């Protein structure tokens, strides 16, 4: 049996003689062992080792001097804060007697298929920790989480708890990539050398946040090539306050620890109670940062995003927000639906303004009842009209929020996050409902369940337009109130899961003022995300580029909106706007009432062309060929279908300079021995370009594009034709 076959047959193994655990997939090996102190110690994480390679037993690092004790210099797989522990711990707690020392020792384990549970216990108290590992053999990505159980006779308090720590071998040439941003400027890729000390990525906002995203990548050598190089990468599946710490210790070992944010965190654990962490996923590749992204994309679509029972292609969507804002009514929405259907749209979404006293953003949130003045006969006539136009119907909701000027708030002012007697800070004229409360959770579920049960709704655009403030929960005991950070998110996940169970054909988009809540946790309960409120097609190139490092194009909604764009007042052609948006899941948000007949004709053409390439774009392999970062005048991406039968090249020129030609573009991911013929969706190669050539030709020689001017774009499709070169 070959190495790959053995890895597939036996992903996880344990050597009882050396007490070494080993995880093998086709291209990756991960190993840890039980050392002589009965602590778990990481041994290896990197390229695939031969099955016959026997890793030596784990041994603690004895340290050079008393200032570098073994507890801090040995690569512990999951460390309690105790003994001479100075690095970032995974678990820190306080026992009832004031003791804060925690030293975890191995007790037992179970292997079942592609999962492993390792049981640890404190050396003095019956405080148990179960480490859970789940392996995806197809990508080599490992998910890790921890379960903390209090079997003592008294309550204890957890001060901080991580899902996992990932240890890399000692080296001095590591660099870190991570994603930062703000509203309308999300997904900005940052790169910095890893040096001694800590780099902290976090959100203290109650949700994932725009400022940082819970994703990281670490490369060795500083090259950051798209197609080669050792890269370790990971993402935390949590939609609340989170923290990831990248630490280089005194011996240049790198440790990445992630989980709940310990800021303002305390979790009391009574005897017999337990708490589980989110899952921290991570992987390795020797194929560069491009391959790291493709592995994550494949993993997300196969293992994270809900299945039906297989991934659905995202329909072409129209959203009415930019056309009408809050001024929605039946006649106006029906007219927009007719216009949207005429260009081939498959899903019509009515945005804000349809409910309660919602004429602007000052009132109505929380009152999820159809406004009788705008829709005197309810939503059914509009939904029937949309269905008659061969589209399904979607609706905007923001169920976690409430306006003080609403019937819900007047009836239940205690339902929001608050500290009694203190001011309640509003954001966008709204407050945050405390979903950690069971009565609030049940109410939110009921109003959404009723809405979906009484209307044929196929899609919810689930928005979340502010961060937390005054995160109080005065209805519970003071020592329980900081549970709000976790219980809120768990109840949010519960609502989404129950809605999906009761309404399995309803799809959901996660939106939070754009990309403020995008992570593997929310993606486990939703079908797509809104990466940014910024729909400027030029800005979107860098936003979408950054997004692609962590998340798949299939879940990335991208809209064609009006020109000049409302964000920057920048004017661009409809061609440029469509091609920018066709790199993800295509939507249209422009005011169709202002379009010319020529606009409608062009849009109809692009929508039809997008449907023909949609499988390659959404479910294929993404290659970043030319980066738009650092004010580059060029950008190019390529999407290759899983079977290699089609490739779609999108190329953009932001500003011609000094008569320089557009850089030659070399494709990737083609079958070198197959033949491919190109056809143009928009733009063209230079005169004399071969119409048909081998995959090897397009990848090695490349293609020259006839792009000149400002804000120009081209899209070329390469289809495999019969025969070999």
Tab-separated table of C-alpha atoms in Angstrom, residues 235-528:
chain	number	residue	atom	x	y	z
A	235	UNK	CA	-8.990	30.205	11.458
A	236	UNK	CA	-11.046	30.333	14.634
A	237	UNK	CA	-14.720	29.356	14.348
A	238	UNK	CA	-16.230	31.932	16.701
A	239	UNK	CA	-18.539	34.902	16.122
A	240	UNK	CA	-18.148	36.634	19.487
A	241	UNK	CA	-15.247	38.390	21.179
A	242	UNK	CA	-12.123	36.393	20.315
A	243	UNK	CA	-8.351	36.516	20.575
A	244	UNK	CA	-5.459	34.918	18.691
A	245	UNK	CA	-1.953	35.372	20.097
A	246	UNK	CA	1.145	34.702	17.993
A	247	UNK	CA	4.077	34.350	20.357
A	248	UNK	CA	7.765	33.805	19.760
A	249	UNK	CA	9.450	32.544	22.894
A	250	UNK	CA	12.966	32.899	24.211
A	251	UNK	CA	14.178	29.927	22.127
A	252	UNK	CA	12.498	31.318	18.960
A	253	UNK	CA	9.690	28.774	19.095
A	254	UNK	CA	6.427	30.100	17.676
A	255	UNK	CA	3.111	29.351	19.366
A	256	UNK	CA	-0.339	30.389	18.103
A	257	UNK	CA	-3.078	30.335	20.746
A	258	UNK	CA	-6.716	31.145	20.030
A	259	UNK	CA	-10.115	31.083	21.682
A	260	UNK	CA	-12.499	33.223	23.708
A	261	UNK	CA	-11.183	36.715	24.375
A	262	UNK	CA	-10.192	36.832	28.067
A	263	UNK	CA	-10.895	40.577	28.239
A	264	UNK	CA	-13.818	41.134	30.656
A	265	UNK	CA	-14.252	37.349	30.705
A	266	UNK	CA	-15.009	35.108	33.662
A	267	UNK	CA	-16.742	31.740	33.523
A	268	UNK	CA	-17.900	30.255	36.846
A	269	UNK	CA	-18.035	26.468	36.730
A	270	UNK	CA	-20.078	24.752	39.418
A	271	UNK	CA	-19.386	21.134	40.456
A	272	UNK	CA	-20.489	18.823	37.653
A	273	UNK	CA	-20.622	21.601	35.058
A	274	UNK	CA	-18.578	21.869	31.874
A	275	UNK	CA	-17.804	24.395	29.177
A	276	UNK	CA	-16.600	23.786	25.631
A	277	UNK	CA	-14.539	26.075	23.442
A	278	UNK	CA	-14.986	26.985	19.785
A	279	UNK	CA	-13.024	25.028	17.192
A	280	UNK	CA	-9.651	26.365	16.070
A	281	UNK	CA	-8.851	24.988	12.589
A	282	UNK	CA	-5.354	24.933	11.134
A	283	UNK	CA	-3.407	23.409	8.276
A	284	UNK	CA	-0.050	23.281	6.529
A	285	UNK	CA	1.093	23.345	2.923
A	286	UNK	CA	4.393	23.500	1.074
A	287	UNK	CA	2.559	25.033	-1.896
A	288	UNK	CA	2.658	28.674	-0.830
A	289	UNK	CA	-0.028	31.048	0.376
A	290	UNK	CA	-2.098	30.444	-2.760
A	291	UNK	CA	-2.428	26.749	-1.985
A	292	UNK	CA	-3.195	27.570	1.663
A	293	UNK	CA	-6.159	29.639	0.481
A	294	UNK	CA	-7.363	26.945	-1.906
A	295	UNK	CA	-7.217	24.321	0.850
A	296	UNK	CA	-9.265	26.569	3.127
A	297	UNK	CA	-11.796	27.255	0.365
A	298	UNK	CA	-12.216	23.550	-0.336
A	299	UNK	CA	-12.521	22.773	3.367
A	300	UNK	CA	-15.103	25.503	3.965
A	301	UNK	CA	-17.375	24.352	1.160
A	302	UNK	CA	-17.076	20.665	2.051
A	303	UNK	CA	-17.030	20.781	5.857
A	304	UNK	CA	-18.293	24.147	7.175
A	305	UNK	CA	-20.988	25.738	5.000
A	306	UNK	CA	-24.373	23.967	5.410
A	307	UNK	CA	-25.047	21.216	2.883
A	308	UNK	CA	-28.345	20.648	1.040
A	309	UNK	CA	-27.117	17.758	0.822
A	310	UNK	CA	-24.440	19.150	-1.492
A	311	UNK	CA	-23.304	22.763	-1.951
A	312	UNK	CA	-25.698	24.878	-3.973
A	313	UNK	CA	-24.569	27.393	-6.517
A	314	UNK	CA	-25.345	30.933	-5.391
A	315	UNK	CA	-28.184	32.407	-7.453
A	316	UNK	CA	-27.836	35.779	-9.145
A	317	UNK	CA	-29.450	38.207	-6.718
A	318	UNK	CA	-31.064	41.622	-6.889
A	319	UNK	CA	-31.350	43.759	-3.736
A	320	UNK	CA	-33.578	46.828	-3.687
A	321	UNK	CA	-31.732	48.879	-1.035
A	322	UNK	CA	-29.862	51.352	-3.228
A	323	UNK	CA	-32.930	51.897	-5.393
A	324	UNK	CA	-35.414	52.657	-2.621
A	325	UNK	CA	-33.716	52.785	0.795
A	326	UNK	CA	-36.595	52.769	3.326
A	327	UNK	CA	-39.238	53.915	0.820
A	328	UNK	CA	-40.512	50.450	-0.061
A	329	UNK	CA	-44.063	49.583	-1.069
A	330	UNK	CA	-45.769	46.868	-3.049
A	331	UNK	CA	-46.015	48.702	-6.372
A	332	UNK	CA	-42.440	49.953	-6.304
A	333	UNK	CA	-40.977	46.580	-5.382
A	334	UNK	CA	-43.041	44.798	-8.024
A	335	UNK	CA	-41.735	47.183	-10.679
A	336	UNK	CA	-38.146	46.599	-9.579
A	337	UNK	CA	-38.790	42.850	-9.627
A	338	UNK	CA	-39.983	43.065	-13.234
A	339	UNK	CA	-36.840	44.935	-14.224
A	340	UNK	CA	-34.604	42.490	-12.354
A	341	UNK	CA	-36.274	39.491	-13.966
A	342	UNK	CA	-35.731	40.990	-17.411
A	343	UNK	CA	-31.949	40.640	-17.062
A	344	UNK	CA	-32.026	37.075	-15.724
A	345	UNK	CA	-31.931	37.625	-11.949
A	346	UNK	CA	-32.855	34.506	-9.965
A	347	UNK	CA	-33.490	35.946	-6.482
A	348	UNK	CA	-35.242	39.205	-5.578
A	349	UNK	CA	-34.492	40.607	-2.109
A	350	UNK	CA	-36.443	43.401	-0.446
A	351	UNK	CA	-34.223	45.223	2.006
A	352	UNK	CA	-34.961	47.474	4.996
A	353	UNK	CA	-38.216	49.409	5.468
A	354	UNK	CA	-40.946	46.762	5.111
A	355	UNK	CA	-41.868	46.355	8.800
A	356	UNK	CA	-43.212	48.307	11.753
A	357	UNK	CA	-42.857	52.108	11.767
A	358	UNK	CA	-39.723	51.810	9.663
A	359	UNK	CA	-39.431	54.945	7.531
A	360	UNK	CA	-35.846	55.699	8.536
A	361	UNK	CA	-33.262	54.198	10.895
A	362	UNK	CA	-34.742	55.842	14.013
A	363	UNK	CA	-37.710	53.534	14.576
A	364	UNK	CA	-39.232	50.116	14.042
A	365	UNK	CA	-36.383	47.669	14.661
A	366	UNK	CA	-37.751	44.841	16.773
A	367	UNK	CA	-41.298	45.061	15.387
A	368	UNK	CA	-41.148	42.343	12.741
A	369	UNK	CA	-44.685	42.852	11.479
A	370	UNK	CA	-45.443	43.910	7.916
A	371	UNK	CA	-46.183	47.637	7.639
A	372	UNK	CA	-49.874	47.765	6.613
A	373	UNK	CA	-49.563	51.157	4.895
A	374	UNK	CA	-46.810	49.932	2.591
A	375	UNK	CA	-48.180	46.419	2.135
A	376	UNK	CA	-51.931	46.511	2.881
A	377	UNK	CA	-52.372	42.864	1.915
A	378	UNK	CA	-49.180	41.605	3.518
A	379	UNK	CA	-46.176	40.255	1.652
A	380	UNK	CA	-48.019	37.547	-0.272
A	381	UNK	CA	-48.972	39.614	-3.344
A	382	UNK	CA	-45.367	40.747	-3.788
A	383	UNK	CA	-44.021	37.235	-3.231
A	384	UNK	CA	-46.531	35.824	-5.727
A	385	UNK	CA	-45.452	38.432	-8.263
A	386	UNK	CA	-41.778	37.570	-7.756
A	387	UNK	CA	-42.528	33.865	-8.170
A	388	UNK	CA	-44.520	34.562	-11.333
A	389	UNK	CA	-41.389	36.229	-12.679
A	390	UNK	CA	-39.469	32.946	-12.055
A	391	UNK	CA	-37.445	34.305	-9.134
A	392	UNK	CA	-37.418	33.336	-5.482
A	393	UNK	CA	-38.003	35.908	-2.758
A	394	UNK	CA	-35.692	37.140	-0.018
A	395	UNK	CA	-36.041	39.579	2.842
A	396	UNK	CA	-33.765	41.755	5.003
A	397	UNK	CA	-33.917	41.313	8.787
A	398	UNK	CA	-31.900	42.566	11.753
A	399	UNK	CA	-33.378	40.471	14.561
A	400	UNK	CA	-30.680	41.031	17.202
A	401	UNK	CA	-31.353	44.768	17.390
A	402	UNK	CA	-34.076	47.099	18.639
A	403	UNK	CA	-34.819	50.808	18.287
A	404	UNK	CA	-35.830	52.572	21.499
A	405	UNK	CA	-38.677	53.913	19.344
A	406	UNK	CA	-40.361	50.535	18.877
A	407	UNK	CA	-43.226	48.609	20.417
A	408	UNK	CA	-40.815	45.868	21.496
A	409	UNK	CA	-38.571	48.220	23.454
A	410	UNK	CA	-41.485	50.028	25.053
A	411	UNK	CA	-42.775	46.657	26.255
A	412	UNK	CA	-39.396	45.187	27.265
A	413	UNK	CA	-36.756	47.864	27.952
A	414	UNK	CA	-34.936	45.312	30.110
A	415	UNK	CA	-34.278	43.017	27.140
A	416	UNK	CA	-31.202	44.904	25.921
A	417	UNK	CA	-27.609	44.690	27.072
A	418	UNK	CA	-27.306	47.237	29.859
A	419	UNK	CA	-25.932	48.164	33.251
A	420	UNK	CA	-28.790	49.405	35.476
A	421	UNK	CA	-28.690	53.105	36.150
A	422	UNK	CA	-26.057	53.700	33.473
A	423	UNK	CA	-26.475	55.328	30.032
A	424	UNK	CA	-27.360	53.045	27.117
A	425	UNK	CA	-25.098	53.941	24.201
A	426	UNK	CA	-26.900	53.798	20.880
A	427	UNK	CA	-25.319	52.923	17.555
A	428	UNK	CA	-27.296	53.720	14.397
A	429	UNK	CA	-30.099	54.655	16.820
A	430	UNK	CA	-30.361	51.089	18.074
A	431	UNK	CA	-29.539	48.865	21.036
A	432	UNK	CA	-28.485	45.213	21.191
A	433	UNK	CA	-30.993	42.640	22.418
A	434	UNK	CA	-29.482	40.277	24.979
A	435	UNK	CA	-29.760	36.925	23.217
A	436	UNK	CA	-28.088	35.288	26.213
A	437	UNK	CA	-31.476	35.561	27.929
A	438	UNK	CA	-33.639	32.549	27.133
A	439	UNK	CA	-36.839	34.636	26.868
A	440	UNK	CA	-35.206	36.996	24.373
A	441	UNK	CA	-33.761	34.095	22.433
A	442	UNK	CA	-37.185	32.410	22.291
A	443	UNK	CA	-38.883	35.626	21.169
A	444	UNK	CA	-36.419	36.233	18.343
A	445	UNK	CA	-36.787	32.661	17.148
A	446	UNK	CA	-40.588	32.847	17.268
A	447	UNK	CA	-40.940	36.038	15.232
A	448	UNK	CA	-38.599	34.682	12.554
A	449	UNK	CA	-40.240	31.268	12.552
A	450	UNK	CA	-43.659	32.923	12.156
A	451	UNK	CA	-42.358	35.119	9.346
A	452	UNK	CA	-40.984	32.120	7.448
A	453	UNK	CA	-43.981	29.899	8.212
A	454	UNK	CA	-46.532	32.389	6.858
A	455	UNK	CA	-44.592	33.592	3.821
A	456	UNK	CA	-42.826	31.737	1.020
A	457	UNK	CA	-39.417	33.238	1.747
A	458	UNK	CA	-36.315	31.533	0.337
A	459	UNK	CA	-33.634	33.835	1.735
A	460	UNK	CA	-32.863	36.057	4.715
A	461	UNK	CA	-30.262	38.808	4.613
A	462	UNK	CA	-29.415	38.788	8.334
A	463	UNK	CA	-27.870	42.111	9.316
A	464	UNK	CA	-26.120	43.306	12.490
A	465	UNK	CA	-25.354	47.005	12.338
A	466	UNK	CA	-23.509	47.874	15.527
A	467	UNK	CA	-21.120	46.510	18.138
A	468	UNK	CA	-21.783	45.989	21.819
A	469	UNK	CA	-21.698	48.532	24.603
A	470	UNK	CA	-22.578	48.225	28.296
A	471	UNK	CA	-22.512	44.389	28.120
A	472	UNK	CA	-24.502	43.894	31.305
A	473	UNK	CA	-26.926	41.093	32.133
A	474	UNK	CA	-28.551	42.331	35.353
A	475	UNK	CA	-31.142	39.549	35.515
A	476	UNK	CA	-28.557	36.956	36.622
A	477	UNK	CA	-26.259	36.831	39.628
A	478	UNK	CA	-23.212	39.127	39.453
A	479	UNK	CA	-20.777	36.219	39.146
A	480	UNK	CA	-22.742	34.881	36.134
A	481	UNK	CA	-23.044	38.100	34.138
A	482	UNK	CA	-19.821	37.790	32.135
A	483	UNK	CA	-21.143	34.584	30.599
A	484	UNK	CA	-23.016	36.936	28.272
A	485	UNK	CA	-20.129	36.908	25.767
A	486	UNK	CA	-20.456	33.172	25.181
A	487	UNK	CA	-24.139	32.505	25.875
A	488	UNK	CA	-25.191	35.234	23.426
A	489	UNK	CA	-23.290	33.649	20.544
A	490	UNK	CA	-24.333	30.117	21.464
A	491	UNK	CA	-27.993	31.201	21.443
A	492	UNK	CA	-27.479	32.973	18.112
A	493	UNK	CA	-26.114	29.741	16.659
A	494	UNK	CA	-29.043	27.879	18.225
A	495	UNK	CA	-31.601	30.178	16.596
A	496	UNK	CA	-29.954	29.778	13.192
A	497	UNK	CA	-29.709	25.996	13.555
A	498	UNK	CA	-33.344	25.644	14.623
A	499	UNK	CA	-34.570	27.897	11.825
A	500	UNK	CA	-32.619	25.846	9.294
A	501	UNK	CA	-34.069	22.644	10.708
A	502	UNK	CA	-37.649	23.923	10.536
A	503	UNK	CA	-37.159	25.662	7.174
A	504	UNK	CA	-34.489	23.601	5.380
A	505	UNK	CA	-34.894	25.383	2.048
A	506	UNK	CA	-34.269	28.861	3.454
A	507	UNK	CA	-30.799	30.280	2.825
A	508	UNK	CA	-29.200	32.937	5.015
A	509	UNK	CA	-26.589	35.636	4.464
A	510	UNK	CA	-24.499	36.966	7.343
A	511	UNK	CA	-24.060	40.728	7.162
A	512	UNK	CA	-22.732	43.166	9.753
A	513	UNK	CA	-22.310	46.600	8.258
A	514	UNK	CA	-20.412	44.679	5.621
A	515	UNK	CA	-17.755	42.225	6.810
A	516	UNK	CA	-18.155	42.669	10.565
A	517	UNK	CA	-19.252	39.096	11.209
A	518	UNK	CA	-17.395	36.701	8.918
A	519	UNK	CA	-15.788	33.635	10.472
A	520	UNK	CA	-16.007	29.850	10.321
A	521	UNK	CA	-18.491	29.849	13.214
A	522	UNK	CA	-21.160	31.924	11.482
A	523	UNK	CA	-20.409	30.157	8.182
A	524	UNK	CA	-21.426	26.903	9.849
A	525	UNK	CA	-24.969	28.303	9.998
A	526	UNK	CA	-25.215	30.551	6.924
A	527	UNK	CA	-24.767	30.169	3.184
A	528	UNK	CA	-22.994	33.371	2.236
